[in-house]
PDB file of C-alpha atoms in Angstrom:
ATOM      1  CA  MET A   1       0.000   0.000   0.000  1.00 74.00           C
ATOM      2  CA  THR A   2       2.836   2.403   0.829  1.00 77.00           C
ATOM      3  CA  ALA A   3       4.435   1.665  -2.546  1.00 75.00           C
ATOM      4  CA  LEU A   4       1.187   2.522  -4.333  1.00 71.00           C
ATOM      5  CA  ILE A   5       0.857   5.831  -2.481  1.00 75.00           C
ATOM      6  CA  LEU A   6       4.505   6.713  -3.260  1.00 69.00           C
ATOM      7  CA  ALA A   7       3.973   5.809  -6.911  1.00 72.00           C
ATOM      8  CA  ILE A   8       0.914   8.068  -7.147  1.00 70.00           C
ATOM      9  CA  ILE A   9       2.725  10.948  -5.437  1.00 69.00           C
ATOM     10  CA  SER A  10       5.719  10.466  -7.764  1.00 67.00           C
ATOM     11  CA  TRP A  11       3.467  10.388 -10.828  1.00 58.00           C
ATOM     12  CA  TYR A  12       1.814  13.696  -9.860  1.00 59.00           C
ATOM     13  CA  ALA A  13       5.174  15.298  -9.073  1.00 61.00           C
ATOM     14  CA  ILE A  14       6.640  14.261 -12.431  1.00 60.00           C
ATOM     15  CA  ARG A  15       3.504  15.324 -14.316  1.00 55.00           C
ATOM     16  CA  ASP A  16       3.595  18.760 -12.668  1.00 55.00           C
ATOM     17  CA  ALA A  17       7.303  19.158 -13.513  1.00 56.00           C
ATOM     18  CA  ILE A  18       6.821  18.450 -17.237  1.00 57.00           C
ATOM     19  CA  SER A  19       3.338  19.791 -17.930  1.00 73.00           C
ATOM     20  CA  PHE A  20       4.053  23.443 -18.647  1.00 90.00           C
ATOM     21  CA  GLU A  21       2.293  25.005 -21.622  1.00 93.00           C
ATOM     22  CA  VAL A  22       3.093  27.963 -23.862  1.00 94.00           C
ATOM     23  CA  VAL A  23       1.411  29.370 -26.972  1.00 95.00           C
ATOM     24  CA  ILE A  24       3.707  30.844 -29.621  1.00 96.00           C
ATOM     25  CA  ARG A  25       1.813  33.113 -31.999  1.00 97.00           C
ATOM     26  CA  ASP A  26       2.627  33.793 -35.653  1.00 97.00           C
ATOM     27  CA  VAL A  27       4.918  30.848 -36.353  1.00 97.00           C
ATOM     28  CA  LYS A  28       5.828  31.472 -39.992  1.00 97.00           C
ATOM     29  CA  LEU A  29       5.065  28.980 -42.724  1.00 97.00           C
ATOM     30  CA  ASP A  30       8.070  27.837 -44.751  1.00 96.00           C
ATOM     31  CA  VAL A  31       6.417  26.771 -48.009  1.00 96.00           C
ATOM     32  CA  GLN A  32       8.285  24.713 -50.605  1.00 95.00           C
ATOM     33  CA  VAL A  33       6.965  24.712 -54.173  1.00 94.00           C
ATOM     34  CA  ARG A  34       8.183  23.050 -57.352  1.00 92.00           C
ATOM     35  CA  GLU A  35      10.564  25.059 -59.537  1.00 92.00           C
ATOM     36  CA  GLY A  36       8.610  27.252 -61.941  1.00 92.00           C
ATOM     37  CA  MET A  37       5.636  27.496 -59.560  1.00 93.00           C
ATOM     38  CA  ALA A  38       4.518  30.314 -57.264  1.00 93.00           C
ATOM     39  CA  ILE A  39       1.924  30.741 -54.532  1.00 93.00           C
ATOM     40  CA  LEU A  40      -1.068  32.596 -55.942  1.00 92.00           C
ATOM     41  CA  ASP A  41      -3.055  32.651 -52.703  1.00 94.00           C
ATOM     42  CA  GLN A  42      -2.975  31.138 -49.230  1.00 95.00           C
ATOM     43  CA  SER A  43      -5.504  31.337 -46.418  1.00 97.00           C
ATOM     44  CA  ALA A  44      -2.880  32.007 -43.700  1.00 97.00           C
ATOM     45  CA  SER A  45       0.802  32.969 -43.591  1.00 96.00           C
ATOM     46  CA  SER A  46       1.421  31.810 -40.030  1.00 97.00           C
ATOM     47  CA  VAL A  47       0.029  29.537 -37.325  1.00 98.00           C
ATOM     48  CA  ASP A  48      -0.266  29.663 -33.538  1.00 98.00           C
ATOM     49  CA  VAL A  49       1.328  26.656 -31.846  1.00 97.00           C
ATOM     50  CA  THR A  50       0.706  25.398 -28.307  1.00 96.00           C
ATOM     51  CA  PHE A  51       3.653  23.492 -26.812  1.00 95.00           C
ATOM     52  CA  LEU A  52       3.801  21.228 -23.756  1.00 93.00           C
ATOM     53  CA  GLY A  53       6.983  20.367 -21.901  1.00 92.00           C
ATOM     54  CA  SER A  54       9.211  21.001 -18.960  1.00 89.00           C
ATOM     55  CA  GLN A  55       9.769  24.515 -17.715  1.00 88.00           C
ATOM     56  CA  ASP A  56      13.434  24.321 -18.784  1.00 89.00           C
ATOM     57  CA  ASP A  57      12.535  23.239 -22.335  1.00 90.00           C
ATOM     58  CA  ILE A  58       9.926  25.985 -22.630  1.00 91.00           C
ATOM     59  CA  GLN A  59      12.411  28.604 -21.393  1.00 91.00           C
ATOM     60  CA  ARG A  60      14.954  27.432 -24.018  1.00 91.00           C
ATOM     61  CA  LEU A  61      12.382  27.770 -26.803  1.00 92.00           C
ATOM     62  CA  ASP A  62      13.345  30.568 -29.206  1.00 93.00           C
ATOM     63  CA  PRO A  63      10.326  31.692 -31.271  1.00 93.00           C
ATOM     64  CA  LYS A  64      12.676  33.173 -33.917  1.00 94.00           C
ATOM     65  CA  HIS A  65      13.852  29.656 -34.805  1.00 94.00           C
ATOM     66  CA  LEU A  66      10.374  28.153 -35.119  1.00 96.00           C
ATOM     67  CA  HIS A  67       8.723  27.527 -38.473  1.00 96.00           C
ATOM     68  CA  ALA A  68       6.161  25.209 -39.979  1.00 97.00           C
ATOM     69  CA  MET A  69       7.364  23.296 -43.060  1.00 96.00           C
ATOM     70  CA  VAL A  70       4.788  22.926 -45.834  1.00 96.00           C
ATOM     71  CA  ASP A  71       5.779  20.859 -48.882  1.00 94.00           C
ATOM     72  CA  LEU A  72       3.696  21.680 -51.966  1.00 93.00           C
ATOM     73  CA  ARG A  73       6.131  20.261 -54.532  1.00 91.00           C
ATOM     74  CA  GLY A  74       3.602  17.577 -55.466  1.00 86.00           C
ATOM     75  CA  ILE A  75       0.868  20.061 -56.396  1.00 81.00           C
ATOM     76  CA  GLY A  76       0.357  20.933 -60.071  1.00 73.00           C
ATOM     77  CA  THR A  77      -0.197  24.192 -61.959  1.00 71.00           C
ATOM     78  CA  SER A  78      -3.350  26.164 -61.151  1.00 68.00           C
ATOM     79  CA  ALA A  79      -4.189  23.726 -58.376  1.00 71.00           C
ATOM     80  CA  THR A  80      -5.830  24.540 -55.055  1.00 86.00           C
ATOM     81  CA  GLU A  81      -4.993  22.293 -52.148  1.00 90.00           C
ATOM     82  CA  VAL A  82      -5.975  22.244 -48.479  1.00 93.00           C
ATOM     83  CA  VAL A  83      -2.993  21.126 -46.409  1.00 94.00           C
ATOM     84  CA  SER A  84      -3.068  19.960 -42.795  1.00 96.00           C
ATOM     85  CA  ILE A  85      -0.221  21.225 -40.627  1.00 97.00           C
ATOM     86  CA  ARG A  86       0.887  18.384 -38.353  1.00 96.00           C
ATOM     87  CA  SER A  87       3.059  18.401 -35.255  1.00 95.00           C
ATOM     88  CA  ARG A  88       5.946  16.868 -37.222  1.00 95.00           C
ATOM     89  CA  ASP A  89       5.874  19.914 -39.555  1.00 96.00           C
ATOM     90  CA  ILE A  90       6.848  22.266 -36.698  1.00 97.00           C
ATOM     91  CA  GLU A  91      10.628  22.683 -36.616  1.00 95.00           C
ATOM     92  CA  GLY A  92      12.796  24.303 -33.953  1.00 92.00           C
ATOM     93  CA  SER A  93      10.991  22.994 -30.861  1.00 88.00           C
ATOM     94  CA  ARG A  94      13.369  20.308 -29.607  1.00 86.00           C
ATOM     95  CA  GLY A  95      12.227  18.600 -26.401  1.00 85.00           C
ATOM     96  CA  LEU A  96       8.666  19.936 -26.553  1.00 93.00           C
ATOM     97  CA  THR A  97       5.400  18.322 -27.583  1.00 93.00           C
ATOM     98  CA  VAL A  98       3.128  20.151 -30.020  1.00 96.00           C
ATOM     99  CA  ASN A  99      -0.326  20.105 -28.444  1.00 95.00           C
ATOM    100  CA  GLU A 100      -2.306  22.296 -30.865  1.00 97.00           C
ATOM    101  CA  ILE A 101      -1.857  24.176 -34.160  1.00 98.00           C
ATOM    102  CA  VAL A 102      -4.288  26.943 -35.146  1.00 98.00           C
ATOM    103  CA  PRO A 103      -5.270  26.987 -37.940  1.00 98.00           C
ATOM    104  CA  TYR A 104      -4.263  23.432 -38.661  1.00 96.00           C
ATOM    105  CA  ARG A 105      -5.655  23.454 -42.223  1.00 97.00           C
ATOM    106  CA  ILE A 106      -4.464  26.005 -44.779  1.00 97.00           C
ATOM    107  CA  ARG A 107      -5.654  26.474 -48.354  1.00 96.00           C
ATOM    108  CA  PHE A 108      -3.017  27.132 -51.028  1.00 95.00           C
ATOM    109  CA  SER A 109      -3.480  28.041 -54.690  1.00 93.00           C
ATOM    110  CA  LEU A 110      -0.533  27.718 -57.056  1.00 93.00           C
ATOM    111  CA  ASP A 111       0.197  29.135 -60.491  1.00 92.00           C
ATOM    112  CA  ARG A 112       3.081  29.250 -62.952  1.00 92.00           C
ATOM    113  CA  GLU A 113       5.881  31.600 -61.923  1.00 94.00           C
ATOM    114  CA  GLU A 114       6.701  34.351 -64.422  1.00 96.00           C
ATOM    115  CA  GLU A 115       8.606  37.630 -64.632  1.00 97.00           C
ATOM    116  CA  LYS A 116       7.368  41.035 -65.715  1.00 97.00           C
ATOM    117  CA  THR A 117       9.029  44.451 -65.918  1.00 97.00           C
ATOM    118  CA  VAL A 118       6.798  47.281 -64.671  1.00 97.00           C
ATOM    119  CA  PRO A 119       7.256  51.025 -64.038  1.00 97.00           C
ATOM    120  CA  VAL A 120       7.671  52.444 -60.527  1.00 96.00           C
ATOM    121  CA  LYS A 121       5.322  55.323 -59.671  1.00 94.00           C
ATOM    122  CA  GLY A 122       5.591  57.705 -56.746  1.00 92.00           C
ATOM    123  CA  ARG A 123       2.621  57.698 -54.343  1.00 93.00           C
ATOM    124  CA  LEU A 124       2.073  61.247 -53.088  1.00 93.00           C
ATOM    125  CA  ILE A 125       0.213  62.352 -49.977  1.00 93.00           C
ATOM    126  CA  GLY A 126      -0.496  65.856 -48.759  1.00 92.00           C
ATOM    127  CA  HIS A 127      -0.435  69.150 -50.682  1.00 88.00           C
ATOM    128  CA  PRO A 128       2.472  71.503 -51.434  1.00 89.00           C
ATOM    129  CA  LEU A 129       2.346  74.939 -49.805  1.00 87.00           C
ATOM    130  CA  ALA A 130       1.483  76.535 -53.138  1.00 84.00           C
ATOM    131  CA  GLY A 131       0.711  75.158 -56.579  1.00 83.00           C
ATOM    132  CA  GLN A 132       0.907  71.482 -57.429  1.00 86.00           C
ATOM    133  CA  VAL A 133       3.433  68.717 -57.960  1.00 86.00           C
ATOM    134  CA  GLU A 134       4.544  68.831 -61.597  1.00 84.00           C
ATOM    135  CA  ASN A 135       6.887  65.874 -61.821  1.00 87.00           C
ATOM    136  CA  VAL A 136       7.772  62.786 -59.819  1.00 90.00           C
ATOM    137  CA  SER A 137      10.668  60.618 -60.943  1.00 91.00           C
ATOM    138  CA  CYS A 138      11.657  57.320 -59.376  1.00 94.00           C
ATOM    139  CA  GLU A 139      15.017  55.596 -59.452  1.00 93.00           C
ATOM    140  CA  PRO A 140      14.957  52.882 -60.603  1.00 95.00           C
ATOM    141  CA  ALA A 141      12.234  53.753 -63.091  1.00 95.00           C
ATOM    142  CA  THR A 142      11.292  50.079 -63.573  1.00 97.00           C
ATOM    143  CA  VAL A 143      11.545  46.873 -61.548  1.00 97.00           C
ATOM    144  CA  VAL A 144      11.353  43.203 -62.441  1.00 98.00           C
ATOM    145  CA  LEU A 145       8.625  41.309 -60.596  1.00 97.00           C
ATOM    146  CA  ARG A 146       8.611  37.550 -60.224  1.00 96.00           C
ATOM    147  CA  GLY A 147       5.478  35.772 -59.095  1.00 95.00           C
ATOM    148  CA  PRO A 148       2.249  34.013 -60.043  1.00 94.00           C
ATOM    149  CA  ALA A 149       1.325  34.551 -63.709  1.00 94.00           C
ATOM    150  CA  ARG A 150      -2.294  35.521 -62.959  1.00 93.00           C
ATOM    151  CA  LYS A 151      -1.238  38.261 -60.529  1.00 95.00           C
ATOM    152  CA  LEU A 152       1.396  39.595 -62.909  1.00 96.00           C
ATOM    153  CA  GLN A 153      -1.138  39.818 -65.763  1.00 96.00           C
ATOM    154  CA  VAL A 154      -3.137  42.441 -63.864  1.00 96.00           C
ATOM    155  CA  THR A 155      -0.139  44.315 -62.427  1.00 96.00           C
ATOM    156  CA  GLU A 156       0.635  47.380 -64.545  1.00 96.00           C
ATOM    157  CA  SER A 157       2.937  49.241 -62.118  1.00 96.00           C
ATOM    158  CA  VAL A 158       4.188  49.342 -58.534  1.00 97.00           C
ATOM    159  CA  PHE A 159       4.106  52.285 -56.135  1.00 95.00           C
ATOM    160  CA  THR A 160       6.637  53.665 -53.688  1.00 95.00           C
ATOM    161  CA  GLN A 161       5.953  54.124 -50.019  1.00 94.00           C
ATOM    162  CA  PRO A 162       3.880  57.297 -49.532  1.00 94.00           C
ATOM    163  CA  ILE A 163       5.849  60.487 -50.212  1.00 92.00           C
ATOM    164  CA  ASP A 164       4.620  63.378 -48.072  1.00 92.00           C
ATOM    165  CA  VAL A 165       4.608  66.643 -50.053  1.00 91.00           C
ATOM    166  CA  ASP A 166       2.551  68.522 -47.470  1.00 91.00           C
ATOM    167  CA  GLY A 167       3.807  72.104 -47.119  1.00 89.00           C
ATOM    168  CA  ARG A 168       6.760  71.646 -49.520  1.00 89.00           C
ATOM    169  CA  ILE A 169       7.926  74.695 -51.441  1.00 85.00           C
ATOM    170  CA  ALA A 170      10.860  73.260 -53.445  1.00 86.00           C
ATOM    171  CA  SER A 171      12.102  70.075 -55.084  1.00 85.00           C
ATOM    172  CA  PHE A 172      13.462  67.355 -52.787  1.00 86.00           C
ATOM    173  CA  VAL A 173      14.818  63.809 -52.839  1.00 86.00           C
ATOM    174  CA  LYS A 174      13.487  61.027 -50.645  1.00 83.00           C
ATOM    175  CA  ARG A 175      14.999  57.548 -50.288  1.00 82.00           C
TER     176      ARG A 175
END
């Protein structure tokens, strides 16, 4: 009887020592696609992961080294696939048990990867002190985009970060 009581006490003590829990938010997805393919759309770019383990293992966990591996190399052109993220897909969590992944199912759409050269346009905000802005030039004047063919077909140009011209009275350069 004494042995049984000691065993139960030991079991609870061990369980309490290793049953710490932590939720790491925004664990990035590391998505692998076949050469010549690109991600057209995905329902999430990160997942929240709940880990169980000892206090020491949880304290050693570095969220910067965590990522979820998603292998889409078997998916064809213009395909949409719903992929389940499993505990074995979470990398960088040595010594811990993955208890929950949210969302655990992510929808991906793939397309052919292409390149397109488009002009760069300045995006202006605000109003000069007097008159109007006559000319905006960007350097480089064009950029090469690489991505899903369907997105590139409808992309005619790209814009800079907003350039505030509010109250300006003379020409200026902004990087």
